[in-house]
PDB file of C-alpha atoms in Angstrom:
ATOM      1  CA  UNK L  18      -5.054 -15.617  14.179  1.00  0.00           C
ATOM      2  CA  UNK L  19      -1.558 -15.306  15.392  1.00  0.00           C
ATOM      3  CA  UNK L  20      -1.838 -13.539  18.691  1.00  0.00           C
ATOM      4  CA  UNK L  21      -0.157  -9.901  18.397  1.00  0.00           C
ATOM      5  CA  UNK L  22       0.264  -9.990  14.598  1.00  0.00           C
ATOM      6  CA  UNK L  23      -1.899  -7.037  13.665  1.00  0.00           C
ATOM      7  CA  UNK L  24      -0.424  -4.955  16.602  1.00  0.00           C
ATOM      8  CA  UNK L  25       3.136  -5.163  15.338  1.00  0.00           C
ATOM      9  CA  UNK L  26       3.336  -3.315  12.201  1.00  0.00           C
ATOM     10  CA  UNK L  27       5.901  -1.057  13.899  1.00  0.00           C
ATOM     11  CA  UNK L  28       9.128  -0.432  12.156  1.00  0.00           C
ATOM     12  CA  UNK L  29      12.165   0.841  13.490  1.00  0.00           C
ATOM     13  CA  UNK L  30      12.678   4.312  11.756  1.00  0.00           C
ATOM     14  CA  UNK L  31      16.112   4.536  10.689  1.00  0.00           C
ATOM     15  CA  UNK L  32      18.239   6.133   7.737  1.00  0.00           C
ATOM     16  CA  UNK L  33      19.637   2.804   7.269  1.00  0.00           C
ATOM     17  CA  UNK L  34      18.075   1.239   4.188  1.00  0.00           C
ATOM     18  CA  UNK L  35      20.358  -1.707   4.117  1.00  0.00           C
ATOM     19  CA  UNK L  36      17.732  -4.490   3.184  1.00  0.00           C
ATOM     20  CA  UNK L  37      17.016  -7.041   6.034  1.00  0.00           C
ATOM     21  CA  UNK L  38      16.725 -10.813   6.098  1.00  0.00           C
ATOM     22  CA  UNK L  39      14.504 -12.331   8.998  1.00  0.00           C
ATOM     23  CA  UNK L  40      14.856 -15.916   9.947  1.00  0.00           C
ATOM     24  CA  UNK L  41      12.664 -17.894  12.161  1.00  0.00           C
ATOM     25  CA  UNK L  42      14.029 -21.327  12.947  1.00  0.00           C
ATOM     26  CA  UNK L  43      14.136 -23.399  16.165  1.00  0.00           C
ATOM     27  CA  UNK L  44      17.579 -24.837  15.040  1.00  0.00           C
ATOM     28  CA  UNK L  45      20.360 -22.724  16.125  1.00  0.00           C
ATOM     29  CA  UNK L  46      22.882 -24.103  13.919  1.00  0.00           C
ATOM     30  CA  UNK L  47      20.711 -23.168  10.837  1.00  0.00           C
ATOM     31  CA  UNK L  48      19.961 -19.791  12.252  1.00  0.00           C
ATOM     32  CA  UNK L  49      23.769 -19.229  12.686  1.00  0.00           C
ATOM     33  CA  UNK L  50      24.393 -20.559   9.243  1.00  0.00           C
ATOM     34  CA  UNK L  51      21.862 -18.164   7.488  1.00  0.00           C
ATOM     35  CA  UNK L  52      23.038 -15.368   9.507  1.00  0.00           C
ATOM     36  CA  UNK L  53      26.752 -15.879   8.397  1.00  0.00           C
ATOM     37  CA  UNK L  54      25.363 -16.439   4.866  1.00  0.00           C
ATOM     38  CA  UNK L  55      23.368 -13.147   4.662  1.00  0.00           C
ATOM     39  CA  UNK L  56      25.999 -10.968   6.205  1.00  0.00           C
ATOM     40  CA  UNK L  57      28.725 -12.557   3.727  1.00  0.00           C
ATOM     41  CA  UNK L  58      26.731 -10.271   1.211  1.00  0.00           C
ATOM     42  CA  UNK L  59      26.501  -7.095   3.230  1.00  0.00           C
ATOM     43  CA  UNK L  60      22.643  -7.717   4.246  1.00  0.00           C
ATOM     44  CA  UNK L  61      21.024  -6.992   7.737  1.00  0.00           C
ATOM     45  CA  UNK L  62      20.000 -10.357   9.473  1.00  0.00           C
ATOM     46  CA  UNK L  63      17.402 -10.667  12.349  1.00  0.00           C
ATOM     47  CA  UNK L  64      17.066 -14.285  13.722  1.00  0.00           C
ATOM     48  CA  UNK L  65      14.301 -15.650  15.856  1.00  0.00           C
ATOM     49  CA  UNK L  66      13.526 -19.312  17.372  1.00  0.00           C
ATOM     50  CA  UNK L  67       9.646 -18.695  17.215  1.00  0.00           C
ATOM     51  CA  UNK L  68       7.078 -16.725  15.144  1.00  0.00           C
ATOM     52  CA  UNK L  69       6.419 -15.026  18.678  1.00  0.00           C
ATOM     53  CA  UNK L  70       9.490 -13.733  18.906  1.00  0.00           C
ATOM     54  CA  UNK L  71       9.651 -12.406  15.171  1.00  0.00           C
ATOM     55  CA  UNK L  72       6.260 -10.804  15.969  1.00  0.00           C
ATOM     56  CA  UNK L  73       7.436  -9.002  19.013  1.00  0.00           C
ATOM     57  CA  UNK L  74      10.349  -7.488  17.389  1.00  0.00           C
ATOM     58  CA  UNK L  75       9.961  -3.961  15.629  1.00  0.00           C
ATOM     59  CA  UNK L  76      10.620  -4.144  12.020  1.00  0.00           C
ATOM     60  CA  UNK L  77      13.114  -2.255  10.191  1.00  0.00           C
ATOM     61  CA  UNK L  78      11.671   0.153   7.606  1.00  0.00           C
ATOM     62  CA  UNK L  79      13.698  -1.417   4.753  1.00  0.00           C
ATOM     63  CA  UNK L  80      13.099  -4.164   1.921  1.00  0.00           C
ATOM     64  CA  UNK L  81      12.908  -7.325   3.437  1.00  0.00           C
ATOM     65  CA  UNK L  82      12.241 -11.055   3.266  1.00  0.00           C
ATOM     66  CA  UNK L  83      11.513 -13.960   5.860  1.00  0.00           C
ATOM     67  CA  UNK L  84      13.116 -17.192   6.004  1.00  0.00           C
ATOM     68  CA  UNK L  85      10.621 -19.746   7.740  1.00  0.00           C
ATOM     69  CA  UNK L  86      11.036 -23.159   8.611  1.00  0.00           C
ATOM     70  CA  UNK L  87       8.030 -25.386   8.151  1.00  0.00           C
ATOM     71  CA  UNK L  88       7.921 -27.391  11.187  1.00  0.00           C
ATOM     72  CA  UNK L  89       8.726 -25.322  14.681  1.00  0.00           C
ATOM     73  CA  UNK L  90       8.315 -26.715  18.116  1.00  0.00           C
ATOM     74  CA  UNK L  91       4.602 -27.085  18.637  1.00  0.00           C
ATOM     75  CA  UNK L  92       3.917 -24.639  15.807  1.00  0.00           C
ATOM     76  CA  UNK L  93       3.442 -24.834  11.944  1.00  0.00           C
ATOM     77  CA  UNK L  94       5.155 -22.499   9.402  1.00  0.00           C
ATOM     78  CA  UNK L  95       2.475 -23.093   7.109  1.00  0.00           C
ATOM     79  CA  UNK L  96      -0.096 -22.055   9.692  1.00  0.00           C
ATOM     80  CA  UNK L  97       1.843 -19.076  10.281  1.00  0.00           C
ATOM     81  CA  UNK L  98       2.128 -18.232   6.781  1.00  0.00           C
ATOM     82  CA  UNK L  99      -1.612 -18.254   6.352  1.00  0.00           C
ATOM     83  CA  UNK L 100      -2.221 -16.140   9.299  1.00  0.00           C
ATOM     84  CA  UNK L 101       0.466 -13.692   8.664  1.00  0.00           C
ATOM     85  CA  UNK L 102      -1.077 -13.212   4.911  1.00  0.00           C
ATOM     86  CA  UNK L 103      -4.414 -12.495   6.470  1.00  0.00           C
ATOM     87  CA  UNK L 104      -3.160  -9.899   8.756  1.00  0.00           C
ATOM     88  CA  UNK L 105      -1.005  -7.984   6.172  1.00  0.00           C
ATOM     89  CA  UNK L 106       2.227  -9.175   6.413  1.00  0.00           C
ATOM     90  CA  UNK L 107       3.466  -8.420   3.051  1.00  0.00           C
ATOM     91  CA  UNK L 108       7.420  -9.534   3.020  1.00  0.00           C
ATOM     92  CA  UNK L 109       8.281 -12.345   0.718  1.00  0.00           C
ATOM     93  CA  UNK L 110       8.578 -15.789   2.444  1.00  0.00           C
ATOM     94  CA  UNK L 111      11.188 -18.292   1.656  1.00  0.00           C
ATOM     95  CA  UNK L 112      10.432 -21.876   3.295  1.00  0.00           C
ATOM     96  CA  UNK L 113      13.121 -24.283   4.394  1.00  0.00           C
ATOM     97  CA  UNK L 114      12.366 -27.709   5.870  1.00  0.00           C
ATOM     98  CA  UNK L 115      14.311 -30.822   6.583  1.00  0.00           C
ATOM     99  CA  UNK L 116      11.250 -32.927   5.784  1.00  0.00           C
ATOM    100  CA  UNK L 117       9.757 -31.803   2.788  1.00  0.00           C
ATOM    101  CA  UNK L 118       7.274 -33.213   0.484  1.00  0.00           C
ATOM    102  CA  UNK L 119       5.521 -32.660  -2.847  1.00  0.00           C
ATOM    103  CA  UNK L 120       1.979 -31.550  -1.015  1.00  0.00           C
ATOM    104  CA  UNK L 121       3.876 -29.474   1.268  1.00  0.00           C
ATOM    105  CA  UNK L 122       5.544 -27.480  -1.212  1.00  0.00           C
ATOM    106  CA  UNK L 123       2.635 -27.049  -3.506  1.00  0.00           C
ATOM    107  CA  UNK L 124       0.696 -25.898  -0.509  1.00  0.00           C
ATOM    108  CA  UNK L 125       3.254 -23.295   0.639  1.00  0.00           C
ATOM    109  CA  UNK L 126       3.791 -22.006  -3.005  1.00  0.00           C
ATOM    110  CA  UNK L 127      -0.021 -21.703  -3.510  1.00  0.00           C
ATOM    111  CA  UNK L 128      -0.231 -19.791  -0.491  1.00  0.00           C
ATOM    112  CA  UNK L 129       2.310 -17.240  -1.818  1.00  0.00           C
ATOM    113  CA  UNK L 130       5.600 -18.477  -0.594  1.00  0.00           C
ATOM    114  CA  UNK L 131       8.055 -17.158  -3.125  1.00  0.00           C
ATOM    115  CA  UNK L 132      10.598 -20.231  -2.840  1.00  0.00           C
ATOM    116  CA  UNK L 133      10.817 -23.673  -0.930  1.00  0.00           C
ATOM    117  CA  UNK L 134      14.110 -24.981   0.097  1.00  0.00           C
ATOM    118  CA  UNK L 135      15.335 -28.553   1.638  1.00  0.00           C
ATOM    119  CA  UNK L 136      17.881 -28.830   4.360  1.00  0.00           C
ATOM    120  CA  UNK L 137      20.697 -28.892   3.557  1.00  0.00           C
ATOM    121  CA  UNK L 138      20.566 -26.266   0.675  1.00  0.00           C
ATOM    122  CA  UNK L 139      23.072 -24.876  -1.594  1.00  0.00           C
ATOM    123  CA  UNK L 140      24.233 -21.485  -0.380  1.00  0.00           C
ATOM    124  CA  UNK L 141      24.210 -19.889  -3.636  1.00  0.00           C
ATOM    125  CA  UNK L 142      20.925 -21.138  -4.645  1.00  0.00           C
ATOM    126  CA  UNK L 143      19.661 -19.592  -1.211  1.00  0.00           C
ATOM    127  CA  UNK L 144      21.565 -16.183  -1.722  1.00  0.00           C
ATOM    128  CA  UNK L 145      19.821 -16.096  -5.167  1.00  0.00           C
ATOM    129  CA  UNK L 146      16.658 -16.667  -3.805  1.00  0.00           C
ATOM    130  CA  UNK L 147      17.032 -14.053  -1.173  1.00  0.00           C
ATOM    131  CA  UNK L 148      18.153 -11.344  -3.850  1.00  0.00           C
ATOM    132  CA  UNK L 149      15.138 -12.136  -5.570  1.00  0.00           C
ATOM    133  CA  UNK L 150      13.094 -11.561  -2.654  1.00  0.00           C
ATOM    134  CA  UNK L 151      14.631  -8.378  -1.639  1.00  0.00           C
ATOM    135  CA  UNK L 152      14.031  -7.008  -5.001  1.00  0.00           C
ATOM    136  CA  UNK L 153      10.470  -7.893  -5.175  1.00  0.00           C
ATOM    137  CA  UNK L 154       9.957  -6.254  -1.684  1.00  0.00           C
ATOM    138  CA  UNK L 155      11.631  -3.266  -2.651  1.00  0.00           C
ATOM    139  CA  UNK L 156       9.544  -2.915  -5.961  1.00  0.00           C
ATOM    140  CA  UNK L 157       6.207  -3.585  -3.352  1.00  0.00           C
ATOM    141  CA  UNK L 158       7.467  -0.851  -1.139  1.00  0.00           C
ATOM    142  CA  UNK L 159       8.132   1.874  -3.852  1.00  0.00           C
ATOM    143  CA  UNK L 160       4.584   0.885  -5.460  1.00  0.00           C
ATOM    144  CA  UNK L 161       2.916   1.435  -2.072  1.00  0.00           C
ATOM    145  CA  UNK L 162       4.562   4.657  -1.223  1.00  0.00           C
ATOM    146  CA  UNK L 163       3.728   5.815  -4.864  1.00  0.00           C
ATOM    147  CA  UNK L 164       0.167   5.243  -4.202  1.00  0.00           C
ATOM    148  CA  UNK L 165      -0.060   6.819  -1.150  1.00  0.00           C
ATOM    149  CA  UNK L 166       1.401   9.793  -2.396  1.00  0.00           C
ATOM    150  CA  UNK L 167      -1.546   9.762  -5.207  1.00  0.00           C
ATOM    151  CA  UNK L 168      -4.205   9.316  -2.432  1.00  0.00           C
ATOM    152  CA  UNK L 169      -3.004  12.163  -0.512  1.00  0.00           C
ATOM    153  CA  UNK L 170      -2.860  14.683  -3.549  1.00  0.00           C
ATOM    154  CA  UNK L 171      -6.234  13.686  -4.715  1.00  0.00           C
ATOM    155  CA  UNK L 172      -7.462  14.369  -1.047  1.00  0.00           C
ATOM    156  CA  UNK L 173      -5.897  17.948  -1.519  1.00  0.00           C
ATOM    157  CA  UNK L 174      -8.581  18.620  -4.481  1.00  0.00           C
ATOM    158  CA  UNK L 175     -11.611  20.576  -3.704  1.00  0.00           C
ATOM    159  CA  UNK L 176     -15.082  18.954  -4.672  1.00  0.00           C
ATOM    160  CA  UNK L 177     -15.012  21.351  -7.994  1.00  0.00           C
ATOM    161  CA  UNK L 178     -11.472  20.008  -8.870  1.00  0.00           C
ATOM    162  CA  UNK L 179     -12.532  16.316  -8.442  1.00  0.00           C
ATOM    163  CA  UNK L 180     -15.295  16.714 -10.854  1.00  0.00           C
ATOM    164  CA  UNK L 181     -13.094  18.471 -13.215  1.00  0.00           C
ATOM    165  CA  UNK L 182     -10.308  15.606 -12.985  1.00  0.00           C
ATOM    166  CA  UNK L 183     -13.062  12.844 -13.535  1.00  0.00           C
ATOM    167  CA  UNK L 184     -14.202  14.752 -16.772  1.00  0.00           C
ATOM    168  CA  UNK L 185     -10.678  14.999 -17.898  1.00  0.00           C
ATOM    169  CA  UNK L 186      -9.791  11.645 -17.639  1.00  0.00           C
ATOM    170  CA  UNK L 187     -12.897  10.739 -19.498  1.00  0.00           C
ATOM    171  CA  UNK L 188     -11.456  12.574 -22.427  1.00  0.00           C
ATOM    172  CA  UNK L 189     -13.641  15.620 -22.492  1.00  0.00           C
ATOM    173  CA  UNK L 190     -12.611  18.733 -23.772  1.00  0.00           C
ATOM    174  CA  UNK L 191     -12.576  22.170 -21.895  1.00  0.00           C
ATOM    175  CA  UNK L 192     -15.747  23.539 -23.664  1.00  0.00           C
ATOM    176  CA  UNK L 193     -17.568  19.862 -22.993  1.00  0.00           C
ATOM    177  CA  UNK L 194     -16.489  19.965 -19.314  1.00  0.00           C
ATOM    178  CA  UNK L 195     -17.857  23.710 -19.157  1.00  0.00           C
ATOM    179  CA  UNK L 196     -21.047  22.545 -20.689  1.00  0.00           C
ATOM    180  CA  UNK L 197     -21.471  19.505 -18.012  1.00  0.00           C
ATOM    181  CA  UNK L 198     -20.810  21.541 -15.030  1.00  0.00           C
ATOM    182  CA  UNK L 199     -22.293  24.822 -16.232  1.00  0.00           C
ATOM    183  CA  UNK L 200     -19.323  26.866 -15.844  1.00  0.00           C
ATOM    184  CA  UNK L 201     -17.182  29.200 -18.375  1.00  0.00           C
ATOM    185  CA  UNK L 202     -14.654  27.461 -20.071  1.00  0.00           C
ATOM    186  CA  UNK L 203     -11.943  30.026 -18.726  1.00  0.00           C
ATOM    187  CA  UNK L 204     -12.960  28.489 -15.312  1.00  0.00           C
ATOM    188  CA  UNK L 205     -12.406  25.023 -16.253  1.00  0.00           C
ATOM    189  CA  UNK L 206      -9.168  25.809 -17.354  1.00  0.00           C
ATOM    190  CA  UNK L 207      -8.079  27.241 -13.989  1.00  0.00           C
ATOM    191  CA  UNK L 208      -9.644  24.180 -12.186  1.00  0.00           C
ATOM    192  CA  UNK L 209      -7.863  21.878 -14.673  1.00  0.00           C
ATOM    193  CA  UNK L 210      -4.436  23.866 -14.145  1.00  0.00           C
ATOM    194  CA  UNK L 211      -4.872  23.061 -10.476  1.00  0.00           C
ATOM    195  CA  UNK L 212      -5.713  19.514 -10.884  1.00  0.00           C
ATOM    196  CA  UNK L 213      -2.620  19.105 -12.922  1.00  0.00           C
ATOM    197  CA  UNK L 214      -0.493  21.058 -10.373  1.00  0.00           C
ATOM    198  CA  UNK L 215      -1.711  19.379  -7.243  1.00  0.00           C
ATOM    199  CA  UNK L 216      -1.626  15.833  -8.735  1.00  0.00           C
ATOM    200  CA  UNK L 217       1.956  16.418  -9.942  1.00  0.00           C
ATOM    201  CA  UNK L 218       0.893  15.457 -13.435  1.00  0.00           C
ATOM    202  CA  UNK L 219       2.737  16.742 -16.555  1.00  0.00           C
ATOM    203  CA  UNK L 220       0.917  15.053 -19.009  1.00  0.00           C
ATOM    204  CA  UNK L 221      -2.775  13.686 -19.345  1.00  0.00           C
ATOM    205  CA  UNK L 222      -1.210  10.185 -19.537  1.00  0.00           C
ATOM    206  CA  UNK L 223       0.103  10.489 -16.106  1.00  0.00           C
ATOM    207  CA  UNK L 224      -3.142  11.942 -14.665  1.00  0.00           C
ATOM    208  CA  UNK L 225      -5.287   8.895 -16.125  1.00  0.00           C
ATOM    209  CA  UNK L 226      -2.661   6.471 -14.498  1.00  0.00           C
ATOM    210  CA  UNK L 227      -3.152   8.069 -11.387  1.00  0.00           C
ATOM    211  CA  UNK L 228      -6.850   8.234 -11.541  1.00  0.00           C
ATOM    212  CA  UNK L 229      -7.020   4.326 -12.434  1.00  0.00           C
ATOM    213  CA  UNK L 230      -4.930   3.644  -9.443  1.00  0.00           C
ATOM    214  CA  UNK L 231      -7.499   5.840  -7.320  1.00  0.00           C
ATOM    215  CA  UNK L 232     -10.489   3.810  -8.871  1.00  0.00           C
ATOM    216  CA  UNK L 233     -11.747   6.610 -10.770  1.00  0.00           C
ATOM    217  CA  UNK L 234     -13.296   5.016 -13.844  1.00  0.00           C
ATOM    218  CA  UNK L 235     -13.340   6.550 -17.292  1.00  0.00           C
ATOM    219  CA  UNK L 236     -16.780   7.093 -18.785  1.00  0.00           C
ATOM    220  CA  UNK L 237     -15.323   7.753 -22.334  1.00  0.00           C
ATOM    221  CA  UNK L 238     -16.661   5.328 -24.814  1.00  0.00           C
ATOM    222  CA  UNK L 239     -13.141   5.478 -26.722  1.00  0.00           C
ATOM    223  CA  UNK L 240     -10.810   4.257 -23.599  1.00  0.00           C
ATOM    224  CA  UNK L 241      -7.753   5.874 -22.780  1.00  0.00           C
ATOM    225  CA  UNK L 242      -5.139   3.143 -22.707  1.00  0.00           C
ATOM    226  CA  UNK L 243      -1.894   4.147 -20.825  1.00  0.00           C
ATOM    227  CA  UNK L 244       0.940   1.878 -19.048  1.00  0.00           C
ATOM    228  CA  UNK L 245       0.194   1.258 -15.623  1.00  0.00           C
ATOM    229  CA  UNK L 246       1.164   3.636 -12.676  1.00  0.00           C
ATOM    230  CA  UNK L 247       3.932   1.300 -11.251  1.00  0.00           C
ATOM    231  CA  UNK L 248       5.286  -1.998 -12.307  1.00  0.00           C
ATOM    232  CA  UNK L 249       3.688  -5.121 -10.812  1.00  0.00           C
ATOM    233  CA  UNK L 250       5.846  -6.996  -8.141  1.00  0.00           C
ATOM    234  CA  UNK L 251       5.802 -10.289 -10.782  1.00  0.00           C
ATOM    235  CA  UNK L 252       7.126  -8.255 -13.586  1.00  0.00           C
ATOM    236  CA  UNK L 253      10.481  -8.858 -12.284  1.00  0.00           C
ATOM    237  CA  UNK L 254      13.120  -7.602 -15.089  1.00  0.00           C
ATOM    238  CA  UNK L 255      10.422  -7.230 -18.110  1.00  0.00           C
ATOM    239  CA  UNK L 256      10.694  -3.903 -20.051  1.00  0.00           C
ATOM    240  CA  UNK L 257       8.156  -1.107 -19.100  1.00  0.00           C
ATOM    241  CA  UNK L 258       5.121  -1.152 -21.465  1.00  0.00           C
ATOM    242  CA  UNK L 259       4.907   1.553 -24.116  1.00  0.00           C
ATOM    243  CA  UNK L 260       2.469   4.462 -23.528  1.00  0.00           C
ATOM    244  CA  UNK L 261      -0.373   4.157 -26.065  1.00  0.00           C
ATOM    245  CA  UNK L 262      -2.540   7.289 -26.156  1.00  0.00           C
ATOM    246  CA  UNK L 263      -6.182   7.715 -27.571  1.00  0.00           C
ATOM    247  CA  UNK L 264      -7.575  11.026 -26.527  1.00  0.00           C
ATOM    248  CA  UNK L 265     -10.457  11.449 -28.824  1.00  0.00           C
ATOM    249  CA  UNK L 266     -13.717  11.758 -26.875  1.00  0.00           C
ATOM    250  CA  UNK L 267     -16.800   9.711 -28.007  1.00  0.00           C
ATOM    251  CA  UNK L 268     -19.368  11.112 -30.013  1.00  0.00           C
ATOM    252  CA  UNK L 269     -21.856  10.948 -27.082  1.00  0.00           C
ATOM    253  CA  UNK L 270     -19.516  13.185 -25.172  1.00  0.00           C
ATOM    254  CA  UNK L 271     -19.552  16.167 -27.604  1.00  0.00           C
ATOM    255  CA  UNK L 272     -22.150  18.673 -26.917  1.00  0.00           C
ATOM    256  CA  UNK L 273     -22.609  22.362 -28.596  1.00  0.00           C
ATOM    257  CA  UNK L 274     -21.211  25.016 -25.995  1.00  0.00           C
TER     258      UNK L 274
END
């Protein structure tokens, strides 16, 4: 474990949301080159000569990526990558090295590195990789923020409202839910309205996506198939999937009121 890694998720809270490029390299000339390159396209840059210095620095609250040298004085960039991943460092990593080989490259990529460059690298190739990394991190952050909002909304529900939500996303009608919960249909309608309001859902498909994100599994035999709550970080620029709706409850779910 890298000392201090778990204790430094601290970020500098600022209104400046300009993406940030972090650089860890013990070669001052490389740090200067990467700093100049990133700043030339309007990015913020923070450079460090060791992983320890990077860990001690409060991170900016903005999309970011890390450019990491494979071989550092007395340290291994690959080892730091593994320790950082276990400790929850989520920003994309771009590796650079003056002594690359196929085995090293494969190891880094399998561990989650986004790209691998041998020195000297082409500036445009590096800029393209940085742009891709920052876009990916921006999507990750947006997805995590959306999910945090969904969890907060779910926690605001009462026990009864959570139970009603589970039945709703399972595809049951109000009268079926009323039978299951031994309530009047009008009471179920009120609970259902509260669920939709608190979960900020304007439609059943949206509520189902949020339920899936929360890990609430549908018990309906005929599944409710919807597009995911948020796009995966690996989707890149692919178009969003269409919404496919099947809201018919199973025959087993129908009960006489």
